């Protein structure tokens, strides 16, 4: 079973919090051009999300 992470996703109405695997995070980030991905308040490249080492408890935010 893949580890899941709590992910905040910003949208027009505010934000939602969902559980996602690292693969799902990478897919969502790459599906919408211009999405910003922050891991522990550090901006990371959407291309790097799938391969990076994300620790349990990391704060992950997607800003489409």
Rosetta silent file (secondary structure, phi, psi, omega in degrees, C-alpha in Angstrom):
SEQUENCE: XXXXXXXXXXXXXXXXXXXXXXXXXXXXXXXXXXXXXXXXXXXXXXXXXXXXXXXXXXXXXXXX
SCORE:     score description
SCORE:     0.000 S_00000001
   1 L     0.000  134.401  178.718    0.000    0.000    0.000 S_00000001
   2 L   -76.858  144.407  175.420    1.297    3.448   -0.916 S_00000001
   3 L   -65.848  145.073  175.545    1.670    6.046    1.807 S_00000001
   4 E  -112.801  154.329 -177.980   -0.914    8.807    1.716 S_00000001
   5 E  -127.847  147.623  173.844   -0.391   12.450    2.554 S_00000001
   6 E   -79.514  124.685 -175.227   -2.756   15.195    3.653 S_00000001
   7 E  -124.090  128.097  173.546   -2.880   17.698    0.797 S_00000001
   8 E   -91.799  127.217  178.804   -4.416   21.179    0.833 S_00000001
   9 E  -117.974  116.821  179.488   -5.785   22.155   -2.574 S_00000001
  10 E   -78.425  144.634  174.566   -6.629   25.824   -3.103 S_00000001
  11 E  -150.365 -175.253 -176.353   -9.583   26.748   -5.291 S_00000001
  12 L   -59.022  -31.329 -175.264  -11.997   29.609   -5.956 S_00000001
  13 L   -93.977    2.336 -177.933  -14.036   28.884   -2.835 S_00000001
  14 E   133.835 -113.183  174.858  -11.089   28.548   -0.453 S_00000001
  15 E  -157.329  160.491  174.751   -9.419   25.188   -0.114 S_00000001
  16 E  -123.345  158.221  178.417  -10.095   21.526    0.470 S_00000001
  17 E  -120.438  124.220 -177.327   -8.040   18.942    2.333 S_00000001
  18 E  -132.917  162.497  173.625   -7.729   15.469    0.831 S_00000001
  19 E   -99.121  128.590 -178.584   -5.635   12.334    1.273 S_00000001
  20 E  -141.320  151.312  170.885   -3.495   11.487   -1.764 S_00000001
  21 E   -79.779  167.120  178.747   -0.597    9.217   -2.659 S_00000001
  22 H   -62.604  -37.848  177.891    2.586   10.773   -3.996 S_00000001
  23 H   -62.466  -42.462  179.052    1.687    9.488   -7.478 S_00000001
  24 H   -65.252  -38.244  178.120   -1.745   11.151   -7.267 S_00000001
  25 H   -61.553  -46.778 -179.563   -0.157   14.425   -6.137 S_00000001
  26 H   -61.887  -43.637 -179.823    2.218   14.354   -9.117 S_00000001
  27 H   -63.161  -45.003 -179.051   -0.608   13.544  -11.561 S_00000001
  28 H   -63.883  -42.091 -178.888   -2.844   16.326  -10.212 S_00000001
  29 H   -65.435  -39.267 -177.559   -0.003   18.864  -10.311 S_00000001
  30 H   -80.997  -18.872 -178.268    0.953   17.998  -13.887 S_00000001
  31 H   -73.174  -25.979 -178.218   -2.659   17.878  -15.128 S_00000001
  32 L  -117.588  101.857  179.818   -3.187   21.612  -14.598 S_00000001
  33 L   -54.774  139.006  179.409   -0.470   23.781  -16.173 S_00000001
  34 L    90.854   -0.671  178.804    0.693   26.542  -13.864 S_00000001
  35 L   -67.026  135.106  175.016   -0.010   24.634  -10.645 S_00000001
  36 E   -99.506  136.016  178.086    2.315   25.560   -7.797 S_00000001
  37 E  -118.281  125.864  176.924    3.341   22.782   -5.419 S_00000001
  38 E  -116.621  129.604  173.595    4.640   23.586   -1.950 S_00000001
  39 E  -119.596  116.789 -175.605    6.173   20.957    0.328 S_00000001
  40 L    52.090   46.799  177.366    6.834   22.298    3.828 S_00000001
  41 L    64.693   15.998  176.814    6.418   25.846    2.475 S_00000001
  42 E  -109.902  123.220  177.428    9.107   25.273   -0.187 S_00000001
  43 E   -67.634  127.764  178.692    8.068   25.728   -3.835 S_00000001
  44 E  -124.193  155.221  179.284    9.013   22.601   -5.814 S_00000001
  45 L   -70.397  136.841  177.585    8.867   21.804   -9.511 S_00000001
  46 H   -60.384  -30.254  179.699    5.818   19.780  -10.586 S_00000001
  47 H   -68.631  -23.533 -177.320    8.213   17.611  -12.612 S_00000001
  48 H   -91.551  -13.155 -172.829   10.111   16.676   -9.427 S_00000001
  49 L   -59.223  -43.241 -175.775    7.135   15.721   -7.242 S_00000001
  50 L   -63.254  -32.508 -174.387    6.914   12.084   -8.377 S_00000001
  51 L  -101.584   -9.214 -175.529   10.571   11.333   -7.593 S_00000001
  52 L   -76.090  161.132 -179.145   11.203   13.450   -4.504 S_00000001
  53 L   -93.916   99.866 -179.139   11.470   12.025   -1.013 S_00000001
  54 L   -97.457  122.946 -179.248    8.404   13.302    0.865 S_00000001
  55 L   -80.224  149.786  173.416    8.462   12.587    4.586 S_00000001
  56 L   -58.219  139.760  179.895    5.391   11.531    6.549 S_00000001
  57 L    86.108    0.916  177.733    3.872   14.603    8.156 S_00000001
  58 L   -66.851  145.852  176.057    5.051   16.959    5.414 S_00000001
  59 L   -90.148  118.195 -176.584    2.792   19.919    4.685 S_00000001
  60 E  -120.121  129.075  179.221    1.765   19.714    1.028 S_00000001
  61 E  -132.220  137.656  174.095   -0.217   22.400   -0.771 S_00000001
  62 E  -112.774  130.459  179.390   -1.353   22.660   -4.387 S_00000001
  63 E  -122.363   92.120 -178.807   -2.190   26.083   -5.767 S_00000001
  64 L   -73.949    0.000    0.000   -3.777   25.755   -9.222 S_00000001
